[in-house]
Amino acid sequence: MLPDQNEQTLAHAAIIAGLGLHTGVPVRMLVRPAPVGTGVVFVRGDIKDRDNKVAAIATNVTQTRLGTVITNAAGVSVSTIEHVMAAFAALSIDNVYVELDGPEVPIMDGSALPFVQLLDQAGFRCQAMPQCAIEILKPIEVVEGDKRASLVPADQFEVRFEIDFPGTPIGHQVCDLVITEQSFREELAAARTFGFLDGVEALRKAGLARGGSLDNAIVIDGDVILNEGGLRFTDEFVRHKALDAIGDLYVLGMPIVGRFEGIRAGHGLNNALVRELLSRPDAYRIVTRGAALADVG
């Protein structure tokens, strides 16, 4: 089981700026502390005429093509939340406001590392509420062709991901980790998103990847990796898919005690798994991890 822990927020606000991967629009993002019970809430500061708060919860996920998009009842959306959500999950941030002056979380270098550094800059504060976790009691699986994603019981949070891109520099890769703050920092946070050069033009015609470049993604052309510095890990591709899954699962709003297994899965299947789990109350239970204490720090 996970150790005892109370809910956690940030000690201070911190800011970061960059481009949206798909919109190509410059955006500034401010993370700031939030009260107990808030969860992760994105705030579109550029929208003033309607509700501009979008909670990062499973039922608000409205689009999953090449990224996770959340939308509130007023039609306000925030795109590409998965990398910062992975950082929140791994560093155990329960309550935070994420203020944006545009429609998309900045892509930065294509990994979660800049967001980990942002949270480190803000610092952490323990809150006066025991943290809850969702414990998997029965196996849950969703399948789409040769793609599958599942959650099965385990005593800790584990992630196994498998991908297969035959005839490319990626090939067959497997990542299998117990996810702790340390393992995320050392093994996953720096793994970048990736794509194929021959698909970029089609994506841009579809209104996607307008901000994509070698500065924020691994780009593959045939059997060549175009990035001058090469890879950060020999299996960086599958590590990034594991990172994505951690972020996508965090729309559950709490840590997981269980094992996620993904085979060729993407954002859509990850969210389908979350929704399947929530539709099966016999397959999980909510457990309390900490004690009611005064805020610290």
XYZ file of C-alpha atoms in Angstrom:
297
model
C 0.000 0.000 0.000
C 1.000 3.608 -0.432
C 2.395 5.328 2.688
C 0.313 7.729 4.758
C 0.077 11.166 3.228
C -2.070 14.261 3.449
C -3.273 16.321 0.520
C -0.651 18.642 -0.899
C -0.617 21.929 -2.748
C 2.086 24.434 -3.720
C 3.897 26.730 -1.312
C 4.024 29.612 -3.803
C 2.984 30.532 -7.333
C 5.353 29.976 -10.271
C 5.146 30.817 -13.964
C 6.342 29.300 -17.223
C 5.843 30.271 -20.871
C 6.076 28.574 -24.241
C 4.181 27.555 -27.362
C 1.143 25.340 -27.699
C 2.129 22.181 -29.590
C -1.002 22.035 -31.728
C -2.125 25.689 -31.819
C 1.356 27.181 -32.156
C 0.074 30.038 -29.961
C 2.379 31.541 -27.281
C 0.979 30.952 -23.801
C 1.936 31.816 -20.238
C 1.032 29.360 -17.501
C 0.885 30.217 -13.805
C 0.507 27.480 -11.190
C -0.658 28.587 -7.761
C -1.843 27.039 -4.492
C -5.453 25.901 -4.123
C -7.499 24.972 -1.042
C -8.144 21.446 0.185
C -10.611 19.573 -1.996
C -10.073 21.746 -5.096
C -8.323 19.183 -7.262
C -6.567 20.311 -10.438
C -8.451 23.232 -11.987
C -7.358 25.001 -15.173
C -8.350 28.661 -15.517
C -8.499 30.369 -18.924
C -7.548 33.941 -18.012
C -8.118 35.064 -21.602
C -11.851 34.275 -21.343
C -13.979 36.765 -19.393
C -17.564 36.346 -20.697
C -18.384 32.913 -19.201
C -17.187 30.301 -16.768
C -13.458 30.000 -17.458
C -12.617 27.266 -14.936
C -12.141 23.732 -16.281
C -11.674 20.916 -13.773
C -9.301 18.145 -14.828
C -11.772 15.311 -14.255
C -12.665 12.272 -16.344
C -16.084 13.519 -17.453
C -14.574 16.755 -18.799
C -12.291 14.933 -21.262
C -13.797 15.718 -24.665
C -11.044 15.013 -27.167
C -8.069 12.653 -27.262
C -6.501 12.971 -30.692
C -2.755 13.413 -30.149
C -3.402 14.929 -26.741
C -5.961 15.209 -23.969
C -8.497 18.056 -24.090
C -10.865 19.000 -21.258
C -13.962 21.187 -21.684
C -16.416 22.650 -19.174
C -20.187 23.087 -19.500
C -19.711 26.585 -20.917
C -17.677 25.189 -23.822
C -14.317 26.481 -22.524
C -11.504 24.035 -23.220
C -7.851 23.441 -22.398
C -5.688 21.242 -24.628
C -2.622 19.041 -24.153
C -2.878 18.693 -20.375
C -1.253 15.264 -20.081
C 2.380 16.225 -19.420
C 1.673 18.706 -16.623
C -0.923 16.301 -15.207
C 1.762 13.602 -15.080
C 3.988 15.954 -13.087
C 1.139 16.721 -10.661
C 0.460 13.004 -10.231
C 4.078 11.990 -9.689
C 4.901 14.853 -7.312
C 1.622 14.287 -5.444
C -0.011 17.668 -6.065
C -3.685 17.277 -5.164
C -4.891 20.876 -5.276
C -3.687 23.507 -7.732
C -4.950 26.274 -9.989
C -3.347 26.344 -13.439
C -3.915 29.752 -15.036
C -3.414 30.103 -18.795
C -3.730 33.054 -21.154
C -4.407 30.765 -24.106
C -6.156 27.540 -25.096
C -3.318 25.059 -24.639
C -0.724 24.095 -22.054
C 2.729 25.049 -23.401
C 4.595 22.067 -24.809
C 8.009 23.276 -23.576
C 10.570 20.587 -24.604
C 7.924 17.902 -25.161
C 8.469 16.204 -21.807
C 7.267 16.680 -18.218
C 10.672 17.833 -16.978
C 10.009 21.598 -17.290
C 6.815 21.133 -15.266
C 8.664 19.170 -12.577
C 11.162 22.045 -12.408
C 8.282 24.540 -12.224
C 6.731 22.694 -9.283
C 10.097 22.479 -7.546
C 10.382 26.245 -7.963
C 6.939 26.756 -6.407
C 7.631 24.398 -3.516
C 5.191 22.119 -1.731
C 2.841 22.501 1.243
C 1.094 19.771 3.196
C -2.610 20.410 3.823
C -5.003 19.548 6.650
C -6.820 16.724 4.899
C -5.913 13.048 4.524
C -5.175 12.184 0.904
C -7.408 9.580 -0.686
C -6.295 6.974 -3.211
C -8.234 4.727 -5.549
C -7.405 1.067 -4.942
C -8.031 -1.358 -7.787
C -9.903 -4.454 -6.556
C -10.743 -6.237 -9.816
C -9.160 -6.215 -13.280
C -10.600 -3.691 -15.745
C -9.712 -3.749 -19.450
C -10.631 -1.897 -22.615
C -9.664 -3.163 -26.068
C -9.641 -1.540 -29.491
C -8.266 -3.793 -32.218
C -4.682 -4.618 -31.268
C -4.626 -1.863 -28.633
C -5.475 -2.504 -25.024
C -5.288 -0.853 -21.628
C -5.994 -2.362 -18.242
C -5.868 -1.770 -14.501
C -5.257 -4.715 -12.188
C -4.782 -4.992 -8.411
C -1.328 -4.286 -6.982
C 0.114 -3.038 -3.679
C 1.561 0.112 -5.258
C 1.266 2.167 -8.435
C 2.946 0.371 -11.311
C 2.965 1.110 -15.032
C 3.844 -1.244 -17.846
C 3.684 0.019 -21.414
C 4.492 -1.772 -24.652
C 4.767 -0.284 -28.133
C 5.658 -1.692 -31.522
C 6.631 0.354 -34.582
C 8.254 -2.215 -36.920
C 10.558 -0.862 -39.608
C 11.325 2.337 -37.677
C 14.035 3.348 -35.176
C 11.447 2.707 -32.437
C 10.811 -0.999 -33.020
C 9.482 -2.960 -30.048
C 9.905 -1.348 -26.625
C 8.627 -2.131 -23.122
C 8.706 0.028 -20.002
C 7.785 -1.509 -16.622
C 8.188 0.637 -13.501
C 6.962 1.103 -9.963
C 5.968 4.761 -10.052
C 7.314 6.853 -7.205
C 8.354 10.483 -7.217
C 11.980 9.381 -7.526
C 11.406 6.880 -10.348
C 9.341 9.439 -12.267
C 12.012 12.111 -11.886
C 14.819 9.767 -12.927
C 13.193 7.473 -15.476
C 10.237 9.227 -17.126
C 10.052 12.999 -16.647
C 12.595 13.861 -19.363
C 11.125 11.544 -22.027
C 9.796 13.610 -24.948
C 6.834 13.242 -27.253
C 7.584 11.989 -30.760
C 6.259 11.916 -34.289
C 7.055 11.063 -37.895
C 8.113 13.725 -40.395
C 5.895 12.351 -43.157
C 2.823 12.888 -40.975
C 3.535 16.483 -39.991
C 2.047 18.126 -43.088
C -1.195 16.173 -42.742
C -1.425 17.134 -39.082
C -0.935 20.809 -39.872
C -3.635 20.695 -42.528
C -5.887 19.262 -39.813
C -5.023 22.205 -37.548
C -2.611 20.237 -35.375
C 1.131 20.319 -34.610
C 1.422 23.974 -35.672
C 3.888 24.607 -32.860
C 5.787 21.344 -33.275
C 9.529 21.434 -33.933
C 12.756 19.639 -33.139
C 12.849 21.760 -29.970
C 9.791 20.065 -28.500
C 9.516 16.607 -30.062
C 11.573 13.701 -31.309
C 11.078 13.648 -35.074
C 11.672 10.506 -37.140
C 12.270 10.550 -40.891
C 12.399 7.026 -42.274
C 15.073 5.286 -40.255
C 16.700 8.511 -39.014
C 16.101 10.499 -35.834
C 16.452 14.136 -36.865
C 17.139 15.675 -33.452
C 20.748 16.809 -33.291
C 21.249 15.581 -29.719
C 19.707 12.174 -30.354
C 17.713 10.428 -27.649
C 17.736 11.018 -23.904
C 17.072 7.302 -23.277
C 17.543 4.407 -25.690
C 13.847 3.597 -25.136
C 12.641 7.204 -24.806
C 9.574 6.526 -26.964
C 7.939 3.993 -24.654
C 8.948 5.970 -21.579
C 7.020 8.915 -22.972
C 3.962 6.737 -23.551
C 4.144 5.672 -19.894
C 4.399 9.350 -18.916
C 1.304 10.142 -20.991
C -0.629 7.333 -19.317
C 0.207 8.649 -15.837
C -1.123 12.072 -16.827
C -4.239 10.650 -18.465
C -5.043 8.517 -15.407
C -4.757 11.501 -13.054
C -8.145 12.800 -14.213
C -9.332 10.284 -11.586
C -8.341 13.034 -9.149
C -6.296 10.847 -6.817
C -3.352 8.440 -6.826
C -3.856 4.838 -7.898
C -3.018 1.733 -5.902
C -2.850 -0.720 -8.779
C -1.036 -1.642 -11.959
C -1.700 -0.028 -15.336
C -0.808 -2.040 -18.422
C -0.957 -0.512 -21.887
C -0.252 -2.128 -25.250
C -0.156 0.366 -28.148
C -2.660 2.474 -26.197
C -3.099 6.219 -26.568
C -4.981 9.048 -24.885
C -8.356 7.809 -26.128
C -7.957 4.307 -24.744
C -6.488 5.650 -21.492
C -9.578 7.792 -20.971
C -11.876 4.934 -21.966
C -10.201 2.862 -19.240
C -10.772 5.593 -16.658
C -14.450 5.811 -17.599
C -14.827 2.030 -17.538
C -13.316 1.929 -14.062
C -15.664 4.631 -12.761
C -18.627 2.724 -14.193
C -17.629 -0.342 -12.140
C -17.893 0.577 -8.436
C -17.246 -3.069 -7.550
C -13.792 -2.842 -9.136
C -12.304 -0.209 -6.825
C -12.552 1.437 -3.450
C -11.430 4.784 -2.076
C -8.887 4.485 0.728
C -7.636 7.203 3.090
C -3.896 7.614 3.379
C -3.215 10.313 5.997
C -4.487 11.963 9.163
C -6.300 15.264 9.725
C -3.465 17.601 10.631
C -2.837 21.316 10.568
C -1.353 22.784 7.387
C 2.413 22.626 7.362
C 4.744 25.196 5.817
